[in-house]
CSV table of C-alpha atoms in Angstrom, one decimal:
chain,number,residue,atom,x,y,z
A,1,MET,CA,150.6,136.0,106.2
A,2,ASN,CA,146.7,136.6,106.7
A,3,LEU,CA,144.3,134.4,108.4
A,4,ALA,CA,142.8,133.3,104.9
A,5,ASN,CA,146.2,132.3,103.3
A,6,LYS,CA,146.8,130.2,106.6
A,7,ILE,CA,143.7,128.3,106.5
A,8,THR,CA,144.5,127.5,102.5
A,9,LEU,CA,148.2,126.4,103.6
A,10,ALA,CA,146.5,124.1,106.3
A,11,ARG,CA,144.6,122.5,103.4
A,12,ILE,CA,147.7,121.6,101.5
A,13,PHE,CA,149.3,120.5,104.4
A,14,LEU,CA,146.0,118.0,105.2
A,15,VAL,CA,146.8,116.5,101.8
A,16,PRO,CA,149.6,113.9,102.6
A,17,ILE,CA,147.9,113.4,106.3
A,18,ILE,CA,144.8,112.0,104.3
A,19,MET,CA,147.1,110.1,101.8
A,20,LEU,CA,148.7,108.6,104.9
A,21,PHE,CA,145.2,107.1,106.3
A,22,LEU,CA,144.1,106.2,103.2
A,23,LEU,CA,147.1,104.3,101.5
A,24,ILE,CA,148.8,103.0,104.9
A,25,ASN,CA,149.2,99.4,104.9
A,26,VAL,CA,148.7,98.8,108.5
A,27,LYS,CA,145.3,96.9,109.2
A,28,PHE,CA,143.3,99.0,110.9
A,29,PRO,CA,140.2,97.6,112.7
A,30,HIS,CA,136.8,97.4,110.9
A,31,VAL,CA,133.6,98.8,111.8
A,32,ARG,CA,131.0,96.4,110.7
A,33,ILE,CA,127.2,96.7,110.2
A,34,GLU,CA,125.1,93.8,108.6
A,35,GLN,CA,126.9,93.6,105.1
A,36,PHE,CA,128.8,97.0,105.6
A,37,SER,CA,132.7,97.2,106.6
A,38,ILE,CA,134.9,99.9,106.7
A,39,THR,CA,138.3,100.6,108.5
A,40,TYR,CA,138.9,103.1,111.1
A,41,ASN,CA,141.6,105.0,109.0
A,42,GLN,CA,139.1,105.3,106.1
A,43,ILE,CA,136.9,107.1,108.6
A,44,ILE,CA,139.7,109.2,109.8
A,45,ALA,CA,140.7,109.9,106.3
A,46,ALA,CA,137.1,111.0,105.3
A,47,LEU,CA,136.7,113.0,108.5
A,48,ILE,CA,139.9,115.0,107.6
A,49,PHE,CA,138.9,115.4,103.9
A,50,ILE,CA,135.7,116.9,105.0
A,51,VAL,CA,137.4,119.3,107.4
A,52,ALA,CA,139.9,120.2,104.6
A,53,ALA,CA,136.9,120.6,101.8
A,54,SER,CA,134.9,122.8,104.2
A,55,THR,CA,138.0,125.2,104.5
A,56,ASP,CA,137.8,126.0,100.9
A,57,SER,CA,134.5,128.4,101.4
A,58,LEU,CA,136.0,129.6,104.7
A,59,ASP,CA,139.2,131.2,103.5
A,60,GLY,CA,137.6,132.7,100.6
A,61,TYR,CA,134.9,134.2,102.9
A,62,ILE,CA,137.4,135.4,105.4
A,63,ALA,CA,139.7,137.0,102.5
A,64,ARG,CA,136.6,138.8,101.0
A,65,LYS,CA,135.0,139.8,104.4
A,66,ARG,CA,138.1,141.3,105.9
A,67,LYS,CA,139.6,142.5,102.5
A,68,LEU,CA,142.5,140.1,102.8
A,69,VAL,CA,142.5,139.1,99.2
A,70,THR,CA,146.0,138.6,98.2
A,71,ASN,CA,148.0,137.4,95.1
A,72,LEU,CA,149.4,134.7,97.1
A,73,GLY,CA,145.8,133.7,98.2
A,74,LYS,CA,144.8,133.7,94.5
A,75,LEU,CA,147.7,131.4,93.7
A,76,LEU,CA,147.3,129.0,96.6
A,77,ASP,CA,143.3,128.6,97.0
A,78,PRO,CA,143.0,126.9,93.3
A,79,LEU,CA,146.3,124.9,94.2
A,80,ALA,CA,145.1,123.7,97.3
A,81,ASP,CA,141.7,122.4,95.9
A,82,LYS,CA,143.2,120.7,93.0
A,83,LEU,CA,145.8,119.0,95.2
A,84,LEU,CA,143.3,118.0,97.7
A,85,VAL,CA,140.9,116.5,95.0
A,86,SER,CA,143.2,115.0,92.8
A,87,ALA,CA,145.3,113.4,95.5
A,88,VAL,CA,142.2,111.7,97.1
A,89,LEU,CA,140.9,110.7,93.6
A,90,ILE,CA,144.1,109.0,92.7
A,91,SER,CA,144.3,107.2,96.0
A,92,LEU,CA,140.7,106.1,95.3
A,93,VAL,CA,141.8,104.5,91.9
A,94,GLU,CA,144.8,102.6,93.9
A,95,MET,CA,142.0,101.4,96.5
A,96,ASP,CA,139.9,100.2,93.2
A,97,LYS,CA,137.0,102.4,94.5
A,98,VAL,CA,136.7,104.6,91.6
A,99,ASP,CA,137.3,104.1,87.8
A,100,ALA,CA,140.3,105.8,86.3
A,101,TRP,CA,138.6,107.2,83.4
A,102,ILE,CA,136.7,109.5,85.8
A,103,VAL,CA,139.7,110.7,87.8
A,104,ILE,CA,141.2,111.2,84.3
A,105,VAL,CA,138.5,113.4,83.3
A,106,ILE,CA,138.4,115.4,86.2
A,107,ILE,CA,142.0,115.9,86.4
A,108,SER,CA,142.3,116.8,82.7
A,109,ARG,CA,139.6,119.4,83.2
A,110,GLU,CA,141.5,121.1,86.0
A,111,PHE,CA,144.5,121.2,83.9
A,112,ALA,CA,142.7,122.7,80.9
A,113,ILE,CA,141.0,125.2,83.0
A,114,THR,CA,144.3,126.3,84.5
A,115,GLY,CA,145.7,126.6,81.1
A,116,LEU,CA,143.0,129.0,80.0
A,117,ARG,CA,143.4,131.0,83.2
A,118,GLN,CA,147.0,131.3,82.6
A,119,ILE,CA,146.2,132.6,79.1
A,120,ALA,CA,143.8,134.9,80.3
A,121,LEU,CA,146.2,136.4,82.9
A,122,LEU,CA,148.8,136.8,80.2
A,123,GLU,CA,146.2,138.8,78.5
A,124,GLY,CA,145.5,140.8,81.8
A,125,VAL,CA,142.1,139.1,82.4
A,126,VAL,CA,140.9,137.4,85.5
A,127,LEU,CA,138.2,134.8,84.8
A,128,ALA,CA,135.8,134.5,87.5
A,129,ALA,CA,134.6,131.1,88.4
A,130,SER,CA,131.1,129.9,87.2
A,131,LYS,CA,128.1,128.3,88.9
A,132,TRP,CA,129.0,125.3,87.0
A,133,GLY,CA,132.5,125.4,88.5
A,134,LYS,CA,130.8,125.5,91.8
A,135,TRP,CA,128.4,122.7,91.1
A,136,LYS,CA,131.0,120.6,89.6
A,137,THR,CA,133.2,121.2,93.1
A,138,ALA,CA,130.1,120.2,95.3
A,139,ALA,CA,129.3,117.2,92.9
A,140,GLN,CA,133.3,116.0,93.1
A,141,ILE,CA,133.3,116.3,97.0
A,142,THR,CA,130.1,114.5,97.5
A,143,ALA,CA,131.3,111.6,95.3
A,144,ILE,CA,134.4,111.5,97.2
A,145,ILE,CA,133.0,111.4,100.6
A,146,ALA,CA,130.8,108.4,99.5
A,147,LEU,CA,133.7,106.6,98.1
A,148,LEU,CA,135.6,107.4,101.2
A,149,ILE,CA,133.1,106.0,103.7
A,150,ASN,CA,132.4,102.9,101.2
A,151,ASN,CA,129.0,104.1,100.5
A,152,PHE,CA,127.6,104.3,103.8
A,153,PRO,CA,124.7,104.1,104.8
A,154,PHE,CA,123.3,103.4,101.0
A,155,ALA,CA,125.5,100.1,101.2
A,156,LEU,CA,123.2,98.8,103.5
A,157,ILE,CA,120.4,98.9,101.0
A,158,GLN,CA,122.7,98.0,98.2
A,159,PHE,CA,122.0,101.4,96.5
A,160,PRO,CA,125.2,102.3,94.6
A,161,PHE,CA,125.0,106.1,95.4
A,162,ASP,CA,128.8,106.2,95.5
A,163,GLN,CA,129.0,105.1,91.8
A,164,ILE,CA,126.1,107.3,90.8
A,165,ALA,CA,127.6,110.2,92.4
A,166,SER,CA,131.0,109.6,90.6
A,167,TRP,CA,129.1,109.4,87.2
A,168,ILE,CA,127.3,112.7,88.0
A,169,ALA,CA,130.8,114.3,89.1
A,170,ALA,CA,132.1,113.3,85.9
A,171,ILE,CA,129.5,114.6,83.8
A,172,ILE,CA,129.2,118.0,85.5
A,173,THR,CA,132.9,118.2,85.3
A,174,ILE,CA,132.8,117.7,81.6
A,175,TYR,CA,130.0,120.5,81.1
A,176,SER,CA,131.3,122.9,83.4
A,177,GLY,CA,134.6,122.6,81.3
A,178,ILE,CA,132.9,123.0,78.1
A,179,ASP,CA,130.7,125.9,79.4
A,180,TYR,CA,134.0,127.8,80.7
A,181,PHE,CA,136.0,127.5,77.3
A,182,VAL,CA,132.8,128.5,75.7
A,183,LYS,CA,132.2,131.5,77.8
A,184,ASN,CA,135.8,132.5,77.7
A,185,LYS,CA,136.6,131.6,73.9
A,186,HIS,CA,137.7,135.5,73.4
A,187,VAL,CA,140.7,134.8,75.7
A,188,ILE,CA,142.4,132.4,73.2
A,189,ASN,CA,143.4,134.3,70.0
A,190,PHE,CA,143.9,131.5,67.3
A,191,SER,CA,144.9,134.2,64.7
A,192,ASP,CA,148.2,134.7,66.4
A,193,GLN,CA,149.0,131.0,65.6
């Protein structure tokens, strides 16, 4: 197994660790600054999430630079991304930090695009990621980090950056999904139905 695939697997293995810190019922001490409060386990979960999210670009860069692109990597990389984002978002719903509808929109888009990619593969076509897909990922990661750290430092000035970032992530997610289907509608052959 090459280095890029090992990094991708590490991202997958970090998911349950993040979940453990987010959903554990042990009362960790709080960091308090004026009206702002956050538990140490949330800080640890956020830091691990940032490390895991940053490996997404790293493994792809290494695979391309060293010509280590493999079928296993093509399978694992998007799976790792979806597991990481979905698991953390579902945890944030459980923690009552994000509206469930936003998470449903994001996860539904991922299922839909995965389905479209599978149809394309059956036709022998590989669908490349779009710039909107990259923007979608950046928006989702930004929103998740803001939610994980209780909107710090914006909470100090009572600015709802985390909620605004969540809405922006949902809007870009919807747009990127529509864009992806429109640009790749040739893959779906309705005449066979």
